[in-house]
PDB file of C-alpha atoms and ligand atoms in Angstrom:
ATOM      1  CA  UNK A  12      86.203 125.779 100.955  1.00 21.00           C
ATOM      2  CA  UNK A  13      82.575 124.166 100.363  1.00 28.00           C
ATOM      3  CA  UNK A  14      79.422 125.286  98.636  1.00 33.00           C
ATOM      4  CA  UNK A  15      76.107 123.486  97.789  1.00 37.00           C
ATOM      5  CA  UNK A  16      73.117 125.452  96.293  1.00 38.00           C
ATOM      6  CA  UNK A  17      70.150 125.511  93.794  1.00 38.00           C
ATOM      7  CA  UNK A  18      70.894 124.814  89.925  1.00 37.00           C
ATOM      8  CA  UNK A  19      70.386 128.336  88.930  1.00 39.00           C
ATOM      9  CA  UNK A  20      73.342 129.766  90.850  1.00 40.00           C
ATOM     10  CA  UNK A  21      75.543 126.910  89.472  1.00 38.00           C
ATOM     11  CA  UNK A  22      77.128 128.928  86.336  1.00 36.00           C
ATOM     12  CA  UNK A  23      78.367 132.044  88.244  1.00 37.00           C
ATOM     13  CA  UNK A  24      79.385 130.144  91.854  1.00 37.00           C
ATOM     14  CA  UNK A  25      81.327 127.286  89.644  1.00 35.00           C
ATOM     15  CA  UNK A  26      83.007 128.547  86.813  1.00 34.00           C
ATOM     16  CA  UNK A  27      85.043 125.428  86.484  1.00 36.00           C
ATOM     17  CA  UNK A  28      82.655 122.955  87.450  1.00 36.00           C
ATOM     18  CA  UNK A  29      82.862 119.179  85.601  1.00 38.00           C
ATOM     19  CA  UNK A  30      79.389 118.995  85.545  1.00 37.00           C
ATOM     20  CA  UNK A  31      77.778 115.982  84.869  1.00 38.00           C
ATOM     21  CA  UNK A  32      74.145 115.072  84.192  1.00 36.00           C
ATOM     22  CA  UNK A  33      72.545 111.744  84.882  1.00 35.00           C
ATOM     23  CA  UNK A  34      69.163 110.241  84.635  1.00 33.00           C
ATOM     24  CA  UNK A  35      67.163 110.593  87.619  1.00 35.00           C
ATOM     25  CA  UNK A  36      63.624 111.069  88.589  1.00 35.00           C
ATOM     26  CA  UNK A  37      64.297 111.472  92.177  1.00 38.00           C
ATOM     27  CA  UNK A  38      66.904 113.555  94.254  1.00 42.00           C
ATOM     28  CA  UNK A  39      67.286 111.104  96.935  1.00 46.00           C
ATOM     29  CA  UNK A  40      68.982 109.412  93.857  1.00 51.00           C
ATOM     30  CA  UNK A  41      70.930 112.246  93.056  1.00 51.00           C
ATOM     31  CA  UNK A  42      72.005 112.725  96.391  1.00 55.00           C
ATOM     32  CA  UNK A  43      73.467 108.886  96.831  1.00 57.00           C
ATOM     33  CA  UNK A  44      75.066 108.966  93.484  1.00 58.00           C
ATOM     34  CA  UNK A  45      76.485 112.154  94.627  1.00 58.00           C
ATOM     35  CA  UNK A  46      77.973 110.427  97.787  1.00 60.00           C
ATOM     36  CA  UNK A  47      78.799 107.504  95.562  1.00 58.00           C
ATOM     37  CA  UNK A  48      81.165 110.142  93.583  1.00 58.00           C
ATOM     38  CA  UNK A  49      82.386 111.851  96.617  1.00 58.00           C
ATOM     39  CA  UNK A  50      83.432 108.705  97.334  1.00 57.00           C
ATOM     40  CA  UNK A  51      85.384 107.972  94.692  1.00 53.00           C
ATOM     41  CA  UNK A  52      86.857 111.758  94.733  1.00 51.00           C
ATOM     42  CA  UNK A  53      87.883 110.893  98.106  1.00 53.00           C
ATOM     43  CA  UNK A  54      89.634 107.812  96.886  1.00 51.00           C
ATOM     44  CA  UNK A  55      91.607 109.999  94.609  1.00 49.00           C
ATOM     45  CA  UNK A  56      92.635 112.112  97.358  1.00 46.00           C
ATOM     46  CA  UNK A  57      90.390 115.054  97.053  1.00 41.00           C
ATOM     47  CA  UNK A  58      87.371 114.904  99.472  1.00 34.00           C
ATOM     48  CA  UNK A  59      84.031 117.039 100.089  1.00 38.00           C
ATOM     49  CA  UNK A  60      80.501 116.453  98.872  1.00 40.00           C
ATOM     50  CA  UNK A  61      77.899 118.697  99.499  1.00 39.00           C
ATOM     51  CA  UNK A  62      74.149 117.311  99.155  1.00 39.00           C
ATOM     52  CA  UNK A  63      71.081 119.303  99.246  1.00 35.00           C
ATOM     53  CA  UNK A  64      68.418 118.373 101.711  1.00 35.00           C
ATOM     54  CA  UNK A  65      66.870 115.372 100.670  1.00 34.00           C
ATOM     55  CA  UNK A  66      63.545 115.917  98.593  1.00 32.00           C
ATOM     56  CA  UNK A  67      64.525 119.048  96.781  1.00 31.00           C
ATOM     57  CA  UNK A  68      65.344 119.224  93.141  1.00 33.00           C
ATOM     58  CA  UNK A  69      68.798 120.697  93.084  1.00 38.00           C
ATOM     59  CA  UNK A  70      72.287 120.380  92.229  1.00 40.00           C
ATOM     60  CA  UNK A  71      74.846 118.365  94.177  1.00 45.00           C
ATOM     61  CA  UNK A  72      78.688 119.082  93.883  1.00 47.00           C
ATOM     62  CA  UNK A  73      81.568 117.942  95.077  1.00 48.00           C
ATOM     63  CA  UNK A  74      84.684 120.258  95.476  1.00 45.00           C
ATOM     64  CA  UNK A  75      88.105 119.695  96.194  1.00 45.00           C
ATOM     65  CA  UNK A  76      90.140 121.718  99.030  1.00 47.00           C
ATOM     66  CA  UNK A  77      90.847 124.740  97.061  1.00 50.00           C
ATOM     67  CA  UNK A  78      87.126 125.201  96.099  1.00 47.00           C
ATOM     68  CA  UNK A  79      87.449 124.007  92.876  1.00 46.00           C
ATOM     69  CA  UNK A  80      84.244 121.810  91.960  1.00 44.00           C
ATOM     70  CA  UNK A  81      85.324 118.478  90.511  1.00 47.00           C
ATOM     71  CA  UNK A  82      81.764 116.879  89.835  1.00 49.00           C
ATOM     72  CA  UNK A  83      78.409 118.519  89.873  1.00 49.00           C
ATOM     73  CA  UNK A  84      75.332 116.187  89.605  1.00 50.00           C
ATOM     74  CA  UNK A  85      71.876 117.464  88.862  1.00 44.00           C
ATOM     75  CA  UNK A  86      68.546 115.240  89.103  1.00 38.00           C
ATOM     76  CA  UNK A  87      67.465 115.819  85.332  1.00 37.00           C
ATOM     77  CA  UNK A  88      65.143 113.252  83.796  1.00 33.00           C
ATOM     78  CA  UNK A  89      66.159 111.892  80.487  1.00 38.00           C
ATOM     79  CA  UNK A  90      69.409 114.108  80.367  1.00 39.00           C
ATOM     80  CA  UNK A  91      71.658 111.011  80.456  1.00 44.00           C
ATOM     81  CA  UNK A  92      70.705 109.834  77.181  1.00 44.00           C
ATOM     82  CA  UNK A  93      71.884 113.322  75.775  1.00 52.00           C
ATOM     83  CA  UNK A  94      75.415 112.709  76.874  1.00 66.00           C
ATOM     84  CA  UNK A  95      76.873 113.299  73.617  1.00 73.00           C
ATOM     85  CA  UNK A  96      78.818 110.293  72.974  1.00 81.00           C
ATOM     86  CA  UNK A  97      75.804 107.754  74.096  1.00 77.00           C
ATOM     87  CA  UNK A  98      75.123 106.610  70.573  1.00 75.00           C
ATOM     88  CA  UNK A  99      75.811 103.061  71.830  1.00 74.00           C
ATOM     89  CA  UNK A 100      74.080 102.654  75.215  1.00 72.00           C
ATOM     90  CA  UNK A 101      73.854  98.802  76.328  1.00 76.00           C
ATOM     91  CA  UNK A 102      71.983  97.449  79.456  1.00 73.00           C
ATOM     92  CA  UNK A 103      75.419  97.180  81.175  1.00 79.00           C
ATOM     93  CA  UNK A 104      76.886 100.481  80.352  1.00 83.00           C
ATOM     94  CA  UNK A 105      78.195 102.515  83.391  1.00 85.00           C
ATOM     95  CA  UNK A 106      76.587 105.412  85.093  1.00 77.00           C
ATOM     96  CA  UNK A 107      78.352 108.390  83.224  1.00 76.00           C
ATOM     97  CA  UNK A 108      79.099 110.256  86.452  1.00 69.00           C
ATOM     98  CA  UNK A 109      80.859 106.899  87.897  1.00 76.00           C
ATOM     99  CA  UNK A 110      82.895 106.810  84.969  1.00 83.00           C
ATOM    100  CA  UNK A 111      83.876 110.198  84.898  1.00 76.00           C
ATOM    101  CA  UNK A 112      84.810 109.753  88.468  1.00 75.00           C
ATOM    102  CA  UNK A 113      86.840 106.975  87.670  1.00 83.00           C
ATOM    103  CA  UNK A 114      88.618 108.681  84.897  1.00 86.00           C
ATOM    104  CA  UNK A 115      89.545 111.435  87.061  1.00 79.00           C
ATOM    105  CA  UNK A 116      90.871 108.977  89.730  1.00 81.00           C
ATOM    106  CA  UNK A 117      92.973 107.621  87.065  1.00 88.00           C
ATOM    107  CA  UNK A 118      94.948 110.925  87.536  1.00 85.00           C
ATOM    108  CA  UNK A 119      94.602 111.796  83.759  1.00 87.00           C
ATOM    109  CA  UNK A 120      97.534 113.545  82.206  1.00 91.00           C
ATOM    110  CA  UNK A 121      97.511 114.821  78.611  1.00 94.00           C
ATOM    111  CA  UNK A 122      98.865 112.114  76.006  1.00 95.00           C
ATOM    112  CA  UNK A 123      98.503 109.353  78.716  1.00 97.00           C
ATOM    113  CA  UNK A 124      97.837 105.792  77.475  1.00 98.00           C
ATOM    114  CA  UNK A 125      94.669 104.278  79.027  1.00 98.00           C
ATOM    115  CA  UNK A 126      93.357 101.143  78.890  1.00 98.00           C
ATOM    116  CA  UNK A 127      89.668  99.596  79.779  1.00 98.00           C
ATOM    117  CA  UNK A 128      90.112  95.803  79.274  1.00 98.00           C
ATOM    118  CA  UNK A 129      86.403  95.288  79.801  1.00 98.00           C
ATOM    119  CA  UNK A 130      85.141  98.283  77.769  1.00 97.00           C
ATOM    120  CA  UNK A 131      81.492  97.057  77.194  1.00 95.00           C
ATOM    121  CA  UNK A 132      80.306 100.338  75.476  1.00 94.00           C
ATOM    122  CA  UNK A 133      82.955 102.495  76.284  1.00 95.00           C
ATOM    123  CA  UNK A 134      81.891 104.612  78.869  1.00 92.00           C
ATOM    124  CA  UNK A 135      84.863 104.982  80.970  1.00 94.00           C
ATOM    125  CA  UNK A 136      86.687 105.235  77.836  1.00 96.00           C
ATOM    126  CA  UNK A 137      84.674 108.427  76.526  1.00 93.00           C
ATOM    127  CA  UNK A 138      84.711 109.968  79.991  1.00 87.00           C
ATOM    128  CA  UNK A 139      88.619 110.078  79.917  1.00 92.00           C
ATOM    129  CA  UNK A 140      88.807 111.208  76.336  1.00 93.00           C
ATOM    130  CA  UNK A 141      86.275 114.118  78.034  1.00 86.00           C
ATOM    131  CA  UNK A 142      89.116 115.154  80.041  1.00 85.00           C
ATOM    132  CA  UNK A 143      91.855 115.643  77.244  1.00 90.00           C
ATOM    133  CA  UNK A 144      94.093 114.420  74.853  1.00 95.00           C
ATOM    134  CA  UNK A 145      94.955 110.641  75.217  1.00 97.00           C
ATOM    135  CA  UNK A 146      95.668 107.510  73.345  1.00 97.00           C
ATOM    136  CA  UNK A 147      92.669 104.956  74.613  1.00 98.00           C
ATOM    137  CA  UNK A 148      92.966 101.317  74.327  1.00 98.00           C
ATOM    138  CA  UNK A 149      90.258  98.915  75.177  1.00 98.00           C
ATOM    139  CA  UNK A 150      88.893  95.438  74.449  1.00 98.00           C
ATOM    140  CA  UNK A 151      85.937  93.269  75.231  1.00 97.00           C
ATOM    141  CA  UNK A 152      84.866  89.595  74.638  1.00 96.00           C
ATOM    142  CA  UNK A 153      81.678  90.617  73.238  1.00 95.00           C
ATOM    143  CA  UNK A 154      82.084  91.843  69.614  1.00 96.00           C
ATOM    144  CA  UNK A 155      78.800  93.792  70.025  1.00 95.00           C
ATOM    145  CA  UNK A 156      80.672  95.894  72.895  1.00 95.00           C
ATOM    146  CA  UNK A 157      83.571  96.334  70.894  1.00 97.00           C
ATOM    147  CA  UNK A 158      81.410  97.586  67.944  1.00 96.00           C
ATOM    148  CA  UNK A 159      79.484  99.986  70.377  1.00 94.00           C
ATOM    149  CA  UNK A 160      82.912 101.186  72.071  1.00 96.00           C
ATOM    150  CA  UNK A 161      83.901 102.014  68.488  1.00 96.00           C
ATOM    151  CA  UNK A 162      81.002 104.184  67.811  1.00 94.00           C
ATOM    152  CA  UNK A 163      80.927 105.750  71.112  1.00 93.00           C
ATOM    153  CA  UNK A 164      84.469 106.918  70.698  1.00 94.00           C
ATOM    154  CA  UNK A 165      84.159 107.782  67.105  1.00 92.00           C
ATOM    155  CA  UNK A 166      83.305 111.421  67.693  1.00 88.00           C
ATOM    156  CA  UNK A 167      86.399 111.873  69.724  1.00 91.00           C
ATOM    157  CA  UNK A 168      88.785 110.508  67.483  1.00 87.00           C
ATOM    158  CA  UNK A 169      87.078 112.942  64.682  1.00 80.00           C
ATOM    159  CA  UNK A 170      87.569 115.719  66.571  1.00 79.00           C
ATOM    160  CA  UNK A 171      91.203 115.212  67.149  1.00 74.00           C
ATOM    161  CA  UNK A 172      93.577 114.907  70.080  1.00 92.00           C
ATOM    162  CA  UNK A 173      92.352 111.178  71.035  1.00 95.00           C
ATOM    163  CA  UNK A 174      93.585 108.185  69.364  1.00 96.00           C
ATOM    164  CA  UNK A 175      91.458 104.999  69.874  1.00 97.00           C
ATOM    165  CA  UNK A 176      92.570 101.350  69.592  1.00 98.00           C
ATOM    166  CA  UNK A 177      89.646  99.006  70.495  1.00 98.00           C
ATOM    167  CA  UNK A 178      89.221  95.442  69.700  1.00 98.00           C
ATOM    168  CA  UNK A 179      87.838  91.926  70.524  1.00 98.00           C
ATOM    169  CA  UNK A 180      90.088  90.303  73.209  1.00 97.00           C
ATOM    170  CA  UNK A 181      90.443  88.980  76.653  1.00 98.00           C
ATOM    171  CA  UNK A 182      91.303  91.192  79.240  1.00 98.00           C
ATOM    172  CA  UNK A 183      93.374  88.026  80.657  1.00 98.00           C
ATOM    173  CA  UNK A 184      95.535  88.595  77.691  1.00 98.00           C
ATOM    174  CA  UNK A 185      96.248  91.914  76.662  1.00 98.00           C
ATOM    175  CA  UNK A 186      98.957  91.069  74.036  1.00 96.00           C
ATOM    176  CA  UNK A 187      98.367  94.305  72.217  1.00 96.00           C
ATOM    177  CA  UNK A 188      99.535  96.398  74.850  1.00 98.00           C
ATOM    178  CA  UNK A 189     103.526  96.097  75.458  1.00 98.00           C
ATOM    179  CA  UNK A 190     104.920  95.812  78.904  1.00 98.00           C
ATOM    180  CA  UNK A 191     105.022  99.049  80.893  1.00 98.00           C
ATOM    181  CA  UNK A 192     103.008 100.920  78.082  1.00 98.00           C
ATOM    182  CA  UNK A 193      99.846 102.206  79.884  1.00 98.00           C
ATOM    183  CA  UNK A 194      99.689 105.154  82.396  1.00 98.00           C
ATOM    184  CA  UNK A 195      96.494 103.971  83.674  1.00 98.00           C
ATOM    185  CA  UNK A 196      94.013 101.261  83.257  1.00 98.00           C
ATOM    186  CA  UNK A 197      90.379 101.445  84.329  1.00 98.00           C
ATOM    187  CA  UNK A 198      88.371  98.667  84.617  1.00 98.00           C
ATOM    188  CA  UNK A 199      84.480  97.686  85.266  1.00 96.00           C
ATOM    189  CA  UNK A 200      84.924  93.862  85.323  1.00 96.00           C
ATOM    190  CA  UNK A 201      81.164  91.715  85.886  1.00 95.00           C
ATOM    191  CA  UNK A 202      80.321  91.795  89.410  1.00 92.00           C
ATOM    192  CA  UNK A 203      79.061  88.376  88.977  1.00 86.00           C
ATOM    193  CA  UNK A 204      75.878  89.194  90.136  1.00 73.00           C
ATOM    194  CA  UNK A 205      73.686  90.651  87.228  1.00 67.00           C
ATOM    195  CA  UNK A 206      76.817  89.755  84.612  1.00 65.00           C
ATOM    196  CA  UNK A 207      78.847  86.940  84.867  1.00 67.00           C
ATOM    197  CA  UNK A 208      79.148  84.350  87.690  1.00 76.00           C
ATOM    198  CA  UNK A 209      81.382  84.852  91.044  1.00 76.00           C
ATOM    199  CA  UNK A 210      82.739  81.610  90.399  1.00 85.00           C
ATOM    200  CA  UNK A 211      84.260  82.597  87.128  1.00 91.00           C
ATOM    201  CA  UNK A 212      85.452  85.873  88.771  1.00 95.00           C
ATOM    202  CA  UNK A 213      87.946  83.326  90.978  1.00 95.00           C
ATOM    203  CA  UNK A 214      90.042  82.816  87.458  1.00 95.00           C
ATOM    204  CA  UNK A 215      88.976  86.009  85.854  1.00 97.00           C
ATOM    205  CA  UNK A 216      90.164  88.847  88.458  1.00 98.00           C
ATOM    206  CA  UNK A 217      93.340  87.373  89.079  1.00 97.00           C
ATOM    207  CA  UNK A 218      94.621  86.862  85.456  1.00 98.00           C
ATOM    208  CA  UNK A 219      92.924  90.244  84.508  1.00 98.00           C
ATOM    209  CA  UNK A 220      94.634  92.149  87.494  1.00 98.00           C
ATOM    210  CA  UNK A 221      98.158  90.271  86.218  1.00 98.00           C
ATOM    211  CA  UNK A 222      97.963  91.673  83.098  1.00 98.00           C
ATOM    212  CA  UNK A 223      97.038  95.066  84.168  1.00 98.00           C
ATOM    213  CA  UNK A 224     100.145  95.015  86.254  1.00 98.00           C
ATOM    214  CA  UNK A 225     102.113  93.944  83.353  1.00 98.00           C
ATOM    215  CA  UNK A 226     101.052  96.561  81.342  1.00 98.00           C
ATOM    216  CA  UNK A 227     101.079  99.546  83.589  1.00 98.00           C
ATOM    217  CA  UNK A 228     104.023 101.413  83.920  1.00 98.00           C
ATOM    218  CA  UNK A 229     105.806 102.225  87.186  1.00 98.00           C
ATOM    219  CA  UNK A 230     103.789 104.940  89.029  1.00 96.00           C
ATOM    220  CA  UNK A 231     101.011 104.192  86.836  1.00 97.00           C
ATOM    221  CA  UNK A 232      97.187 103.627  88.379  1.00 95.00           C
ATOM    222  CA  UNK A 233      94.676 101.415  88.354  1.00 96.00           C
ATOM    223  CA  UNK A 234      91.242 102.209  88.998  1.00 94.00           C
ATOM    224  CA  UNK A 235      88.547  99.191  89.400  1.00 96.00           C
ATOM    225  CA  UNK A 236      85.112  99.033  90.303  1.00 93.00           C
ATOM    226  CA  UNK A 237      83.558  95.681  91.327  1.00 95.00           C
ATOM    227  CA  UNK A 238      81.073  94.388  94.253  1.00 92.00           C
ATOM    228  CA  UNK A 239      83.190  91.003  93.913  1.00 94.00           C
ATOM    229  CA  UNK A 240      85.137  92.170  96.975  1.00 94.00           C
ATOM    230  CA  UNK A 241      86.337  88.867  97.610  1.00 95.00           C
ATOM    231  CA  UNK A 242      87.909  88.000  94.394  1.00 96.00           C
ATOM    232  CA  UNK A 243      89.153  91.446  93.891  1.00 97.00           C
ATOM    233  CA  UNK A 244      91.136  91.104  97.617  1.00 97.00           C
ATOM    234  CA  UNK A 245      92.529  87.693  96.110  1.00 97.00           C
ATOM    235  CA  UNK A 246      93.672  89.086  92.982  1.00 98.00           C
ATOM    236  CA  UNK A 247      95.386  91.691  94.504  1.00 98.00           C
ATOM    237  CA  UNK A 248      97.205  89.553  96.944  1.00 97.00           C
ATOM    238  CA  UNK A 249      98.424  87.204  94.029  1.00 97.00           C
ATOM    239  CA  UNK A 250      99.658  90.387  92.393  1.00 97.00           C
ATOM    240  CA  UNK A 251     101.913  90.852  95.640  1.00 96.00           C
ATOM    241  CA  UNK A 252     103.987  94.134  95.652  1.00 97.00           C
ATOM    242  CA  UNK A 253     103.234  95.308  92.087  1.00 98.00           C
ATOM    243  CA  UNK A 254      99.966  97.070  93.128  1.00 98.00           C
ATOM    244  CA  UNK A 255      99.841  99.007  96.221  1.00 94.00           C
ATOM    245  CA  UNK A 256      96.682 100.426  97.629  1.00 90.00           C
ATOM    246  CA  UNK A 257      96.265 103.971  97.461  1.00 83.00           C
ATOM    247  CA  UNK A 258      92.540 104.143  98.589  1.00 77.00           C
ATOM    248  CA  UNK A 259      89.390 101.745  98.625  1.00 77.00           C
ATOM    249  CA  UNK A 260      85.717 102.995  99.035  1.00 71.00           C
ATOM    250  CA  UNK A 261      82.629 101.646  98.843  1.00 71.00           C
ATOM    251  CA  UNK A 262      80.168 103.441  96.390  1.00 69.00           C
ATOM    252  CA  UNK A 263      76.814 103.543  95.557  1.00 61.00           C
ATOM    253  CA  UNK A 264      75.674 102.334  92.251  1.00 67.00           C
ATOM    254  CA  UNK A 265      71.982 101.144  91.100  1.00 61.00           C
ATOM    255  CA  UNK A 266      71.325  99.342  94.389  1.00 65.00           C
ATOM    256  CA  UNK A 267      74.409  97.755  94.832  1.00 73.00           C
ATOM    257  CA  UNK A 268      77.796  98.925  96.940  1.00 75.00           C
ATOM    258  CA  UNK A 269      80.735  98.148  94.903  1.00 83.00           C
ATOM    259  CA  UNK A 270      83.978  98.873  95.996  1.00 84.00           C
ATOM    260  CA  UNK A 271      85.833 101.352  94.012  1.00 82.00           C
ATOM    261  CA  UNK A 272      89.487 100.702  94.274  1.00 88.00           C
ATOM    262  CA  UNK A 273      92.710 102.767  93.291  1.00 88.00           C
ATOM    263  CA  UNK A 274      95.937 101.107  93.173  1.00 93.00           C
ATOM    264  CA  UNK A 275      99.156 102.331  92.471  1.00 94.00           C
ATOM    265  CA  UNK A 276     101.841 100.536  90.042  1.00 98.00           C
ATOM    266  CA  UNK A 277     105.091  99.889  91.991  1.00 97.00           C
ATOM    267  CA  UNK A 278     108.710  99.683  90.694  1.00 96.00           C
ATOM    268  CA  UNK A 279     108.261  95.593  91.698  1.00 95.00           C
ATOM    269  CA  UNK A 280     108.707  93.484  88.488  1.00 92.00           C
ATOM    270  CA  UNK A 281     105.029  92.534  87.462  1.00 89.00           C
ATOM    271  CA  UNK A 282     103.615  89.233  89.104  1.00 90.00           C
TER     272      UNK A 282
HETATM  273  C1  SAM B 324      80.336  95.747  83.445  1.00 94.07           C
HETATM  274  S1  SAM B 324      80.541  95.305  81.887  1.00 94.07           S
HETATM  275  C2  SAM B 324      81.540  96.919  81.381  1.00 94.07           C
HETATM  276  C3  SAM B 324      80.743  98.072  81.117  1.00 94.07           C
HETATM  277  C4  SAM B 324      81.244  99.460  80.496  1.00 94.07           C
HETATM  278  N1  SAM B 324      82.074  99.953  81.723  1.00 94.07           N
HETATM  279  C5  SAM B 324      80.140 100.372  79.808  1.00 94.07           C
HETATM  280  O1  SAM B 324      79.997 101.254  80.488  1.00 94.07           O
HETATM  281  O2  SAM B 324      79.856 100.042  79.004  1.00 94.07           O
HETATM  282  C6  SAM B 324      81.830  94.207  81.687  1.00 94.07           C
HETATM  283  C7  SAM B 324      82.129  93.700  80.572  1.00 94.07           C
HETATM  284  O3  SAM B 324      82.965  92.868  80.590  1.00 94.07           O
HETATM  285  C8  SAM B 324      83.252  91.950  79.460  1.00 94.07           C
HETATM  286  N2  SAM B 324      83.869  91.010  79.822  1.00 94.07           N
HETATM  287  C9  SAM B 324      83.697  89.744  80.666  1.00 94.07           C
HETATM  288  N3  SAM B 324      84.787  88.939  80.403  1.00 94.07           N
HETATM  289  C10 SAM B 324      85.567  89.367  80.008  1.00 94.07           C
HETATM  290  C11 SAM B 324      86.930  88.845  79.536  1.00 94.07           C
HETATM  291  N4  SAM B 324      87.556  87.955  80.136  1.00 94.07           N
HETATM  292  N5  SAM B 324      87.936  89.955  79.116  1.00 94.07           N
HETATM  293  C12 SAM B 324      87.074  91.209  78.352  1.00 94.07           C
HETATM  294  N6  SAM B 324      86.038  91.531  78.344  1.00 94.07           N
HETATM  295  C13 SAM B 324      85.287  90.563  79.490  1.00 94.07           C
HETATM  296  C14 SAM B 324      81.584  91.598  79.057  1.00 94.07           C
HETATM  297  O4  SAM B 324      81.403  91.613  78.071  1.00 94.07           O
HETATM  298  C15 SAM B 324      81.230  93.401  79.511  1.00 94.07           C
HETATM  299  O5  SAM B 324      80.899  93.918  78.517  1.00 94.07           O
END
């Protein structure tokens, strides 16, 4: 069953909605972002998006086959900054709606160990924390990003149920995570457009995916967002049978159309 309607009807119609607010002056943007999230949710195996007609302010929801709302988006100027954990917003911070959809695609379960090797300001880890108790590990080359993620996660850690270990580090060498220890790896590496260079990704992506495959337990899940499809494909090929594609979808994000890939860690030995 599917549903779409104005914001005023949402609470009564969608009692279980995971409602996400994001900053957008324009409903067109809201609809595109919702479509992006729909692709992510489809990637996770739970389809349906219901955009309102363009040009009208309102709510856009994504529901699963049983009618449960997974993600709701609203055009609402300035609300993104009110997301409670957004104390350390950086220019590179991921859209929280996309981060939430990625966290959901990682098949979050209570107590999971979730690793973000390119944590930036910590949006992905924060959205994972909002889904329930978990152990979070993250790193970033940039000490300012590590500091930002620690500040972002401090609220979750203090309220209990969430443990976090975030440190300066390189996604190519996650020495602080044991083999097969992680249930999920979520990654938003540099695309090589606005951050980093595509030529660097030729080296970075294979090494980072190899490490992701090493730290993931069999049947664990990797969720990657990148616009650098060429190097993502090459890196996946280098991992051989250790990572099996579950789904790949193009999503809309800030004028780019990155790919959101979801991969299952198989029983094959790490590459
Ligand atoms: C697109 S940003 C991630 C944004 C993050 N998801 C957020 O919401 O803030 C990519 C991050 O990767 C980091 N980075 C680049 N190369 C890295 C590497 N080899 N190891 C770890 N982090 C790296 C950058 O410093 C940057 O913070």
